[in-house]
Every structure is written in C-alpha cells, then in structure tokens.
Coordinates of N, CA and C in Angstrom, one line a residue:
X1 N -31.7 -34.8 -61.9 CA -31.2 -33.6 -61.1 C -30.0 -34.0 -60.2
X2 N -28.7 -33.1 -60.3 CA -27.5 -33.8 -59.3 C -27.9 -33.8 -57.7
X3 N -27.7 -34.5 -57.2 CA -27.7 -34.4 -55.9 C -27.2 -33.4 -55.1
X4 N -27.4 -32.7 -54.0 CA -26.8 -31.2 -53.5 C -25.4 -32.3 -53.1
X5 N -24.7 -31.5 -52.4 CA -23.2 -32.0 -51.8 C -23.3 -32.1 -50.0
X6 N -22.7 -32.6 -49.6 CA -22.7 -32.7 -48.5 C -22.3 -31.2 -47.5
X7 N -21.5 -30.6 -48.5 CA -21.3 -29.4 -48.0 C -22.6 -28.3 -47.6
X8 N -23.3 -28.4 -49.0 CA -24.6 -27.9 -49.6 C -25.6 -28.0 -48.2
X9 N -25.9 -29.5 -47.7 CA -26.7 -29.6 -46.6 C -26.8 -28.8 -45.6
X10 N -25.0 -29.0 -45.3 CA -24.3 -28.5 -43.6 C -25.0 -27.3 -43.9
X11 N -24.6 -26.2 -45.0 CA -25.3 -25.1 -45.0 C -26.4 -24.9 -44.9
X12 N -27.9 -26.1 -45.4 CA -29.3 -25.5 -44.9 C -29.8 -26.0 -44.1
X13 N -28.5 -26.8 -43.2 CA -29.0 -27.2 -41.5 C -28.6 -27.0 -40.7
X14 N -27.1 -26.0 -40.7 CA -26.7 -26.0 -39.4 C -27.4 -24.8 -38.7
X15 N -28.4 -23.5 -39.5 CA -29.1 -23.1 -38.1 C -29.7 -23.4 -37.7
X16 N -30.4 -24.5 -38.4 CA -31.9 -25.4 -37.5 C -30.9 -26.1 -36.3
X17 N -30.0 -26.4 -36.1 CA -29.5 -27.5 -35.5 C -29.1 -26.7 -34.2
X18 N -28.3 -25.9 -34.6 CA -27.9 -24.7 -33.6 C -28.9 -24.1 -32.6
X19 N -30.0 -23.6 -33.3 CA -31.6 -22.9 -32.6 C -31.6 -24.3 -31.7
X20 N -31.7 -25.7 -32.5 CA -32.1 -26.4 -31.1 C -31.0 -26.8 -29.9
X21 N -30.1 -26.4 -30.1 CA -29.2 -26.9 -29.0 C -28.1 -27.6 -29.4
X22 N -28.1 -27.9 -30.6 CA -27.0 -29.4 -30.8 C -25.8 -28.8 -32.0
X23 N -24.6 -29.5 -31.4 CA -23.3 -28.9 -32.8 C -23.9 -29.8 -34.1
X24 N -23.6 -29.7 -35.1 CA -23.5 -30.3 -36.3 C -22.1 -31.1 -36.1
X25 N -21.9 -32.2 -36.3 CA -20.9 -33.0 -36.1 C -20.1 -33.7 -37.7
X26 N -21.9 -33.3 -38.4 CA -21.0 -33.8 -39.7 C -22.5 -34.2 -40.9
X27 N -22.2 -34.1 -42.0 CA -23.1 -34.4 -42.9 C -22.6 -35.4 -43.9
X28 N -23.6 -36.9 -44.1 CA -22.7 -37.7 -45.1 C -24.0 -38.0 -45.9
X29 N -23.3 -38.2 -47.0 CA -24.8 -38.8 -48.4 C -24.1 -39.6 -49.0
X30 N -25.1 -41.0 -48.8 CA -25.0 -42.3 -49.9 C -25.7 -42.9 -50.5
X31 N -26.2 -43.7 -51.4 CA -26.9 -44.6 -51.8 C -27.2 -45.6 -50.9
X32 N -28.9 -45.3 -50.7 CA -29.1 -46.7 -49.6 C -29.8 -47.5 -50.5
X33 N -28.9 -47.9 -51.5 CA -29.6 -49.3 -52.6 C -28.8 -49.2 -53.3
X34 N -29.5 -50.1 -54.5 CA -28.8 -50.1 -55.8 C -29.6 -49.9 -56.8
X35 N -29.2 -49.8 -58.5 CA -30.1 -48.7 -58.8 C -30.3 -47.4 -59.3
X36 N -30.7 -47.3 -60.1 CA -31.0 -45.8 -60.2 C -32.0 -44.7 -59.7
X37 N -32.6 -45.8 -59.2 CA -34.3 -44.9 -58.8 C -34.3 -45.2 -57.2
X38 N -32.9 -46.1 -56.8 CA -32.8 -46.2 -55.5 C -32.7 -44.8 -54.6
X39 N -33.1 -44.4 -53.4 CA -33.1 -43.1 -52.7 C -31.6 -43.4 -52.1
X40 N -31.3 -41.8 -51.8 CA -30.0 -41.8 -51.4 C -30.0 -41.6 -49.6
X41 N -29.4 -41.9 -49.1 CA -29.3 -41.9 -47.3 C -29.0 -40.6 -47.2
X42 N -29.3 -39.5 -46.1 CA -28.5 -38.2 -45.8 C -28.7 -38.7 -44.4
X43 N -27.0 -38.7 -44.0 CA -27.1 -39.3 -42.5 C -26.6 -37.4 -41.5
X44 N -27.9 -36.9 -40.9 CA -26.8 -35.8 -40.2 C -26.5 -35.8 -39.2
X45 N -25.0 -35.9 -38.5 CA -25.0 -36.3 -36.7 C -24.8 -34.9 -36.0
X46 N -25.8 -35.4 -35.1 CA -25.3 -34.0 -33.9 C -25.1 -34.8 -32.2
X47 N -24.3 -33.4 -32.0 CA -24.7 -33.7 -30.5 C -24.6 -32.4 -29.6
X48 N -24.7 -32.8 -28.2 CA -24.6 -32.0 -27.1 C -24.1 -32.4 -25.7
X49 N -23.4 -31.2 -25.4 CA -23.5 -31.4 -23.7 C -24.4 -32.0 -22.8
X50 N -25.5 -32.4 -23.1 CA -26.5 -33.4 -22.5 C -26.5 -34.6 -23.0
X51 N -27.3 -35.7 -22.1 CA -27.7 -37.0 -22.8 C -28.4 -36.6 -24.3
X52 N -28.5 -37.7 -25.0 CA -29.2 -37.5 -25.9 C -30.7 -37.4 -25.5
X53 N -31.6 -37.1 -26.0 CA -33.1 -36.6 -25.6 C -33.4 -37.6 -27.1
X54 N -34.2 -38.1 -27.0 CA -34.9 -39.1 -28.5 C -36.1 -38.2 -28.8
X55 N -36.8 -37.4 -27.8 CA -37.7 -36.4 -28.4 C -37.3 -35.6 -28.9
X56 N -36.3 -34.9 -28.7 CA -35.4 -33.6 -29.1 C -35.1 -34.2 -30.9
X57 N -34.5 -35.1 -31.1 CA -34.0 -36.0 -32.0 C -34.6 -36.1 -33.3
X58 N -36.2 -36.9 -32.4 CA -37.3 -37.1 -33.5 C -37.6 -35.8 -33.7
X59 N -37.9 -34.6 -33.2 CA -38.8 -33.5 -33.7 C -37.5 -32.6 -34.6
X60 N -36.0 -33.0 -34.4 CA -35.5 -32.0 -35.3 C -35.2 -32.7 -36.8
X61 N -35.3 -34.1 -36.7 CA -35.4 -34.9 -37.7 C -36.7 -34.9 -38.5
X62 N -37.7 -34.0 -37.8 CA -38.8 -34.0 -38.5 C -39.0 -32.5 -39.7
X63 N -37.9 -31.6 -38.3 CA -38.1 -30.4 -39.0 C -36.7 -30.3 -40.4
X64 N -35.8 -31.1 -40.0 CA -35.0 -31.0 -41.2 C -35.9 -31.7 -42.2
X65 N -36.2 -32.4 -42.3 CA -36.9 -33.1 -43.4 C -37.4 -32.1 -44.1
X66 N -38.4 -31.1 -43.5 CA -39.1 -30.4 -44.0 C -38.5 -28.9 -44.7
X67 N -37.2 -28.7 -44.2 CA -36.2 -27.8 -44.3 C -36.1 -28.1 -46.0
X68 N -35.4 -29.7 -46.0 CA -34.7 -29.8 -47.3 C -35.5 -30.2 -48.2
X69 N -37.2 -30.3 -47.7 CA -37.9 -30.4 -49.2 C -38.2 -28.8 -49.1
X70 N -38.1 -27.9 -48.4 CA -38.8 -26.3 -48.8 C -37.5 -26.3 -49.5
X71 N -36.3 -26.0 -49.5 CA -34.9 -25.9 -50.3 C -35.3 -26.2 -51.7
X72 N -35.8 -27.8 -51.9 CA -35.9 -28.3 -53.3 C -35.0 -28.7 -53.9
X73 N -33.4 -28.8 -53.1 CA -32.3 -29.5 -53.9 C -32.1 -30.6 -54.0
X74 N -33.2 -31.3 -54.0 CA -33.1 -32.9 -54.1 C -34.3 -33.0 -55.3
X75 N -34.8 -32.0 -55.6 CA -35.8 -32.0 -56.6 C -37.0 -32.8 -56.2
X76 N -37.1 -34.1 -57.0 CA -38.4 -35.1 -56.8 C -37.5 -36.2 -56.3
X77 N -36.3 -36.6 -56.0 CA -35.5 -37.5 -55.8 C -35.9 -37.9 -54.4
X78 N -36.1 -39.2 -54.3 CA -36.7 -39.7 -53.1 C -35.0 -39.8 -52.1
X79 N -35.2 -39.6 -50.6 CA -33.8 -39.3 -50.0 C -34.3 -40.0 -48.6
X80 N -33.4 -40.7 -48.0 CA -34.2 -41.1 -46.8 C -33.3 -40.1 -45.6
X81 N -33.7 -39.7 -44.5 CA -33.4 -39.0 -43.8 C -32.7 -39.6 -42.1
X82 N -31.7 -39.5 -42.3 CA -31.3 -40.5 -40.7 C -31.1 -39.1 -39.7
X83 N -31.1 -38.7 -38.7 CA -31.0 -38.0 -37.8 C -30.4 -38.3 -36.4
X84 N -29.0 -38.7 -36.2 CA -28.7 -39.0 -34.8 C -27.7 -38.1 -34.5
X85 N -27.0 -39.0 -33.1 CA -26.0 -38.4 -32.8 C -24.6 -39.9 -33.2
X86 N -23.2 -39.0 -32.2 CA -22.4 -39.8 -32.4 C -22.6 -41.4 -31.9
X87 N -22.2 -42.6 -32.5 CA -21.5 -43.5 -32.2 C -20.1 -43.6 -31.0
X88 N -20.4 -44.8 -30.3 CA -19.4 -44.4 -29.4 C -17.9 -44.8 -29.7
X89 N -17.6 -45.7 -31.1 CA -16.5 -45.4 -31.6 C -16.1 -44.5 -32.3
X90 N -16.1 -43.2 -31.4 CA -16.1 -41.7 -32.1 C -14.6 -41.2 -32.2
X91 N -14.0 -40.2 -33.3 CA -12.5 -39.7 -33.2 C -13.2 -38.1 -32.1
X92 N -11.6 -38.1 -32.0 CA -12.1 -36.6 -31.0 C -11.0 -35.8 -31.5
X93 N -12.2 -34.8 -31.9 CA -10.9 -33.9 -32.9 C -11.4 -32.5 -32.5
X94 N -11.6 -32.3 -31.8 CA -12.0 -30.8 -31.0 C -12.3 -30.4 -29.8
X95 N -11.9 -29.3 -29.0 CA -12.0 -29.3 -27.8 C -13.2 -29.6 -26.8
X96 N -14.4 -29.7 -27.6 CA -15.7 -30.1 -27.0 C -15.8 -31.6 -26.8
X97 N -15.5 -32.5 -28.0 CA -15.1 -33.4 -28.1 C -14.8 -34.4 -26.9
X98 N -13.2 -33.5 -26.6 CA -12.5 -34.2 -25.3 C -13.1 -34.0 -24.2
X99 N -14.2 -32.7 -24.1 CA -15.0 -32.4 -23.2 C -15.4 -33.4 -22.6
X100 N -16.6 -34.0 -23.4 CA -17.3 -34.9 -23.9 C -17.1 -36.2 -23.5
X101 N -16.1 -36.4 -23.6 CA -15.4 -37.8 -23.5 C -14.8 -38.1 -22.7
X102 N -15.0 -37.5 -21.3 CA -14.0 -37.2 -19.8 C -14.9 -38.6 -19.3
X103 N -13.7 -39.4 -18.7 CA -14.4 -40.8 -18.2 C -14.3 -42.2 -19.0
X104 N -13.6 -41.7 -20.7 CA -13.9 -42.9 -21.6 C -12.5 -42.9 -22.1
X105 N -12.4 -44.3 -22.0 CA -11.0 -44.9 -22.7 C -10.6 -44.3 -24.0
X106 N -9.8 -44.3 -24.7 CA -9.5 -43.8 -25.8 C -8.1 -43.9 -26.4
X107 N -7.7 -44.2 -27.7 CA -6.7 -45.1 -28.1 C -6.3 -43.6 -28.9
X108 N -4.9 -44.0 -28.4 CA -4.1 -42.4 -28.7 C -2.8 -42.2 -29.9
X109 N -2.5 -42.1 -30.9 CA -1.9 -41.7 -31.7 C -1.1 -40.8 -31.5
X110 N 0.3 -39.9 -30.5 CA 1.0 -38.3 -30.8 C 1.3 -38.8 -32.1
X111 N 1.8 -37.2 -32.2 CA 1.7 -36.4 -33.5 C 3.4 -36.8 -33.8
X112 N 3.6 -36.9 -35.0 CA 5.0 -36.7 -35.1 C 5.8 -35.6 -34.5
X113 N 7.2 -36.2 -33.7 CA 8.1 -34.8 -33.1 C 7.6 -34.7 -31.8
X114 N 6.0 -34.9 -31.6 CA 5.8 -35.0 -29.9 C 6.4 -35.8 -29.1
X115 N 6.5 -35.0 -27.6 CA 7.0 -36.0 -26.9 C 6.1 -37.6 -26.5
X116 N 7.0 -38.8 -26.3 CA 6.3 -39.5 -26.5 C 5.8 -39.9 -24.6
X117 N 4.8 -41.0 -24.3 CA 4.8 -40.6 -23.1 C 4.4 -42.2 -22.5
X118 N 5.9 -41.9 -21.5 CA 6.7 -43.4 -21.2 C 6.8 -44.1 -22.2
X119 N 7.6 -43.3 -23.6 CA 8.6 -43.6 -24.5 C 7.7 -44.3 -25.3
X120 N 6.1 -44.1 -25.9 CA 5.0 -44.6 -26.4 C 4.4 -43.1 -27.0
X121 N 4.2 -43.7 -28.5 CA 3.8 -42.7 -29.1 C 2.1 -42.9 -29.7
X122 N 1.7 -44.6 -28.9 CA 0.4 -44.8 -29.4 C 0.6 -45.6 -27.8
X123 N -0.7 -45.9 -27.6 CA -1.2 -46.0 -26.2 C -2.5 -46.1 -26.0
X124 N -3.6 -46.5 -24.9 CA -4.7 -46.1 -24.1 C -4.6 -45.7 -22.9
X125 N -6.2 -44.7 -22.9 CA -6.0 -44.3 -21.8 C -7.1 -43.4 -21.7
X126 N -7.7 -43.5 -20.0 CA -8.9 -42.9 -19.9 C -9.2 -41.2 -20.0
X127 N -9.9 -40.7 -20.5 CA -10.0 -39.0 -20.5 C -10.1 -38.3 -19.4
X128 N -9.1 -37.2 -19.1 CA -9.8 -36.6 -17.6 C -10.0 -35.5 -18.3
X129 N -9.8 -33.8 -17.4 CA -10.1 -33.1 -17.5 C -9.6 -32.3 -18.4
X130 N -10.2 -31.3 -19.3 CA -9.8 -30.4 -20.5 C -9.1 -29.6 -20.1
X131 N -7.8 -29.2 -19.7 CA -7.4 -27.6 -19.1 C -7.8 -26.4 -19.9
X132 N -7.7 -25.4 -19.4 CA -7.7 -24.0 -20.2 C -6.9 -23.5 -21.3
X133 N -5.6 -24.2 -21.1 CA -4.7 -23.6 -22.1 C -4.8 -25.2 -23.4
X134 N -5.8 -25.8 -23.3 CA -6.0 -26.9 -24.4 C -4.6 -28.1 -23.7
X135 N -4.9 -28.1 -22.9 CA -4.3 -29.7 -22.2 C -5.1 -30.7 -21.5
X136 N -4.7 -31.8 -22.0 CA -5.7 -33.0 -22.0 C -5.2 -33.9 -20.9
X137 N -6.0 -33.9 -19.3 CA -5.1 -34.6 -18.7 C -5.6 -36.1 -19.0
X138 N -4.8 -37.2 -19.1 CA -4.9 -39.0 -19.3 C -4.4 -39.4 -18.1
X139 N -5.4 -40.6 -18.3 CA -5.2 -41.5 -17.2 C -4.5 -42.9 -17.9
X140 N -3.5 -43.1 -17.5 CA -2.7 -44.4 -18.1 C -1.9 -45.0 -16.8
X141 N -1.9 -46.5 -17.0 CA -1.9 -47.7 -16.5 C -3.1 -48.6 -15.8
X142 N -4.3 -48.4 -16.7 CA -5.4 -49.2 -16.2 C -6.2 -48.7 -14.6
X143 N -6.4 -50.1 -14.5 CA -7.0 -50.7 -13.3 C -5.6 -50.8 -11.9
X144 N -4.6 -51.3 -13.0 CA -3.6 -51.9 -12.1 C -2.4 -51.1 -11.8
X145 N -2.2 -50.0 -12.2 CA -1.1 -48.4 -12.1 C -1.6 -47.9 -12.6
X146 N -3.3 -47.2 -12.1 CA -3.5 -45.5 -12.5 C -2.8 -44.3 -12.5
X147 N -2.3 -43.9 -13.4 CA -1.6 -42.3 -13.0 C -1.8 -41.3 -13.8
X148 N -1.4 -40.5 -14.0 CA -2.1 -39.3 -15.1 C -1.4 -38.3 -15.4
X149 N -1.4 -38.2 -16.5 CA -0.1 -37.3 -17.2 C -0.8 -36.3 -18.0
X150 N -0.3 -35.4 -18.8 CA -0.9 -34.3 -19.3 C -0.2 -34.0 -20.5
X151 N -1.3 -33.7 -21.6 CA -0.8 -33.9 -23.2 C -1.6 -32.7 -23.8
X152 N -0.3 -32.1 -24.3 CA -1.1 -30.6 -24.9 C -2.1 -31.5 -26.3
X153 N -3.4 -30.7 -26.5 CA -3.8 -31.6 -28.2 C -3.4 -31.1 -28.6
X154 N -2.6 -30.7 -29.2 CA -1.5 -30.1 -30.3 C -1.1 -31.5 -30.7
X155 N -0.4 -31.9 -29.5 CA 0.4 -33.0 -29.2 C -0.5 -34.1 -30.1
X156 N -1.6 -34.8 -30.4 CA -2.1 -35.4 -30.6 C -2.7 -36.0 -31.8
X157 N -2.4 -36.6 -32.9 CA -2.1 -37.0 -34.3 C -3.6 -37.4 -34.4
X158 N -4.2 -38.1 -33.0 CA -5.4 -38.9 -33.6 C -5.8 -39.8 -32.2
X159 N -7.4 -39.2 -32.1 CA -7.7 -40.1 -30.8 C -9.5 -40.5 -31.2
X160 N -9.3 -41.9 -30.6 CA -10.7 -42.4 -31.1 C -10.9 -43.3 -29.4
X161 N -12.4 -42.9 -29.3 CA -12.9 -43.4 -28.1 C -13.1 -45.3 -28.5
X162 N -12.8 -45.6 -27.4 CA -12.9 -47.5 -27.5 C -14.2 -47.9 -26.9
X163 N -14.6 -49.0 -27.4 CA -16.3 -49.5 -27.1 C -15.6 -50.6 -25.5
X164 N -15.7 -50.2 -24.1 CA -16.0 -50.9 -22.9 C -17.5 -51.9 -22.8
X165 N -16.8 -52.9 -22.0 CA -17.3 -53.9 -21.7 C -17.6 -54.3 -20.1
X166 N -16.3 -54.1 -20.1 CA -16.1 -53.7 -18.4 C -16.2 -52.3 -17.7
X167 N -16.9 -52.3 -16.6 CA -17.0 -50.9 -15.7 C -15.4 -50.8 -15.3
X168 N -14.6 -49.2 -15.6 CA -13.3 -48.9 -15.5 C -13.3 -49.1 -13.9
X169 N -11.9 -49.2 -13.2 CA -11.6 -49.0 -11.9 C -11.6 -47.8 -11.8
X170 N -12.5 -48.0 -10.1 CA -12.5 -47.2 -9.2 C -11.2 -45.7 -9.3
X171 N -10.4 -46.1 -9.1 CA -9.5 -45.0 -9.2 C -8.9 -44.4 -10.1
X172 N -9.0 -45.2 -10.9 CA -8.6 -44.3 -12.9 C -9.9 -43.3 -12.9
X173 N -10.9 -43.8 -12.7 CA -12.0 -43.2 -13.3 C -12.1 -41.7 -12.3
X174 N -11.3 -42.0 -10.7 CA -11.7 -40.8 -9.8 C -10.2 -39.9 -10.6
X175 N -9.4 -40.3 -10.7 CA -8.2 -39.8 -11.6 C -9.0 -38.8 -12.8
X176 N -9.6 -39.7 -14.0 CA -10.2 -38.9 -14.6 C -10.9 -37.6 -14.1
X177 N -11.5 -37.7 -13.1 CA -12.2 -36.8 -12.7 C -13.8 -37.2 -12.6
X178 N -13.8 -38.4 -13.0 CA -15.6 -38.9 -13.3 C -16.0 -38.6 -14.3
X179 N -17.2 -39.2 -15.3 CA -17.8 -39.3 -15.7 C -18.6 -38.1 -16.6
X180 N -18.3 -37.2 -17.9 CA -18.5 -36.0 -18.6 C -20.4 -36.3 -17.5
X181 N -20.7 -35.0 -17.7 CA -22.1 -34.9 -17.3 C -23.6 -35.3 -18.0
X182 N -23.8 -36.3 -17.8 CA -25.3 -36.4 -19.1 C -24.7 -38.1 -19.7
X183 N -23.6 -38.5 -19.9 CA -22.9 -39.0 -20.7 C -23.0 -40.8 -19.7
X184 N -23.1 -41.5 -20.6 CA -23.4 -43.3 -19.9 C -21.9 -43.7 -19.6
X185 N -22.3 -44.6 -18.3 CA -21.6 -44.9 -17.8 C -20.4 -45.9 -17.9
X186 N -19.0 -45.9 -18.8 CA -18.6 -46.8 -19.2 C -18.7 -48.2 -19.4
X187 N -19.0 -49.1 -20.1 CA -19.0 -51.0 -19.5 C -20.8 -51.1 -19.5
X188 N -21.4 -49.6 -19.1 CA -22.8 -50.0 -18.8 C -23.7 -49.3 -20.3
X189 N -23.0 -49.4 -21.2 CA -24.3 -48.3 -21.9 C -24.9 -50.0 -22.7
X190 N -26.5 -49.6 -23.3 CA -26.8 -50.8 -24.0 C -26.2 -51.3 -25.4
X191 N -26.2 -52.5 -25.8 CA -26.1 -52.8 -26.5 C -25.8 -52.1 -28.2
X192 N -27.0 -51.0 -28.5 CA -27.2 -50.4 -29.2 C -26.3 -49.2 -29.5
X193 N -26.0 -48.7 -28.5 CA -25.4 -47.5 -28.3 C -24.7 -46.9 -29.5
X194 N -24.1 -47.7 -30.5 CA -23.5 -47.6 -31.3 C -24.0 -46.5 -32.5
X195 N -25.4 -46.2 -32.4 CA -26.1 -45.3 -33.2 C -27.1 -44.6 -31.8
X196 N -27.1 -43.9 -30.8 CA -27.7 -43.2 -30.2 C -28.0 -42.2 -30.7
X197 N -29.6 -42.3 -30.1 CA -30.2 -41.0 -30.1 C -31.1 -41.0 -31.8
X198 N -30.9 -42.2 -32.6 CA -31.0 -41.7 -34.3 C -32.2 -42.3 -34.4
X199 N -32.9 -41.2 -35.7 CA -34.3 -41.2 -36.0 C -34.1 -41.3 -37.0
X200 N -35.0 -42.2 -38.0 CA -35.4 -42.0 -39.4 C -36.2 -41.6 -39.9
X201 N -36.5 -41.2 -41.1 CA -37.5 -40.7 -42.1 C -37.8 -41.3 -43.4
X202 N -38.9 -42.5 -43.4 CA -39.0 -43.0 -44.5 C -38.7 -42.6 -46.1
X203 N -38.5 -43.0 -47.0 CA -37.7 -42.1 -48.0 C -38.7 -41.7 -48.9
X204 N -40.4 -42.3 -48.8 CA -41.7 -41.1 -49.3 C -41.7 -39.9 -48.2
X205 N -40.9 -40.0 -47.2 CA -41.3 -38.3 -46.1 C -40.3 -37.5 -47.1
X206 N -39.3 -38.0 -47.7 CA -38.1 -37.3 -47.8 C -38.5 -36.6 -49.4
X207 N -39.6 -37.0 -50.1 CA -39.5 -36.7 -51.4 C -40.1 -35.3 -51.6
X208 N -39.3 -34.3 -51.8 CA -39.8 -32.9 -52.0 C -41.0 -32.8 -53.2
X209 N -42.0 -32.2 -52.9 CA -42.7 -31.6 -53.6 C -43.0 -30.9 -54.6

C-alpha cells in the first residue's frame, strides 16, 4: 500500500493540532531503516507562543497516533511517530516566527534589489520587535556597537536562527526588546535543545489496525 504524502498528513492533523494550541510547522516522512519492511518516520513539528510543555507534547503525540491509525492510510505498514517542536537552528519565514524569535541572533540573507544595510546584504543580528506594518526591528553590531535598524520582511530573502554559546550583551539584548515570552534564554538553553519538546511512538504503537 503507498504511503499517504506528506501533504495527506498536514490535512488529518492540523485540527488536532490547532484544538490543542500549537501551529503545524510542517510534516516530513522518511524511511527510518533500510529495507523493505523497514517502518517509515512521520516527524510532525509544532509550536507555540509558550515554552514547550512535554506533557502537552506527549498527550498530542498520543492522540495523533491514534488519529492516523482510525484514517488507515498507512494500512498495516508499521510507521514510527516523532512529535515535537522546532529545533533552534530554525528558518523564520513568517510573521509569528519573528515573533518568536525576539532576543535570538539570526543570520540574515536581503532579498535581491533590497536595500542593503551598512552596504551588507548578508549579516547577523539579534531580533527585536515585530512592528505592525510587518517590520523587523535588528540589532546589529554585537556586544561591542549595539544599534538597531529596521527591515521591512519583504526585504528579507532568508533568515535562520544561530545556535548561542554565550549569554548576548546586556544592551543588544535591552535593544532587542528582551527575550520572546516562554522562550530560553540565549547561551543558556541545554544541550539538547536542538529537538525540544519531541515525543516518540514506537513503530508497533504506529501500526494501524
């Protein structure tokens, strides 16, 4: 039996995901083996304006599971189930996104034809605040010339959050505006971080009935 598509999923999960609180961020399917009788990975990421909750996590990872064996589009095909949110080397491609990411470094790409800023069309620089009319204020020159400029995202070809080591200076970070709400503290999150919030489902939970 073919495998549904990834598209296929998004559709029989994004109102479970929604009822509980969290965007759908993305749906990916692969082979976690090799093989033909190997099970395939469905990784689905979500998130939210809050910290992640691991309870919230585990219990909607339990109910999707159960979602896509009542569906039956995986047939008898054993599938293992991953349930998290984003990694913090995340792209930010939408206004919630930048939301989201007020307080965190991020490596910037304008768009072709944009103005470039202090004659740099790629760059870092920390996130401040989202304006209303979709303008992104940045904090650029570090620790050592904080100042902050403002970039329509139009303007913006491509922006991916950077993995900190170090806690940002004091005054970029008050520049920014502080720290998105719920969201770890630059330089300080653990080790792990790089998959928060993610639950699995052994790949016999995953085998529809």
């Amino acid at each position: 039996m073919p495998m549904p598509t990834e598209e296929r999923v998004s559709q029989l999960v994004a109102e479970l995901v929604a009822r509980r609180g969290f965007d759908l961020e993305g749906v990916a399917i692969a082979a976690a083996g090799n093989g033909e009788l190997a099970p395939v990975r469905v990784k689905v990421t979500v998130d939210s304006d809050g910290p992640a909750d691991l309870d919230a996590i585990a219990a909607l990872s339990r109910d999707t599971s159960e979602l896509l064996d009542a569906a039956g589009d995986f047939g008898e095909s054993a599938y293992l189930l991953e349930v998290t949110t984003p990694g913090v080397e995340r792209p930010l491609t939408t206004e919630r996104h930048w939301r989201r990411a007020q307080g965190r470094k991020v490596r910037v790409k304008l768009a072709d034809g944009a103005e470039r800023i202090e004659g740099k069309a790629r760059f870092d620089a920390r996130v401040g605040r989202l304006a209303g009319d979709a303008t992104i204020a940045l904090v650029i020159g570090g620790k050592v010339k904080p100042h902050r400029v403002h970039v329509p995202l139009a303007d913006i070809a491509e922006a991916v959050v950077q993995v900190e080591f170090n806690a940002p200076g004091a005054a970029e970070l008050e520049l920014a505006g502080g720290i998105a709400p719920g969201r770890p503290v630059p330089g300080e999150e653990p080790a792990d971080l790089a998959a928060p919030g993610q639950h699995s489902d052994t790949p016999t939970e995953g085998v529809a009935e």
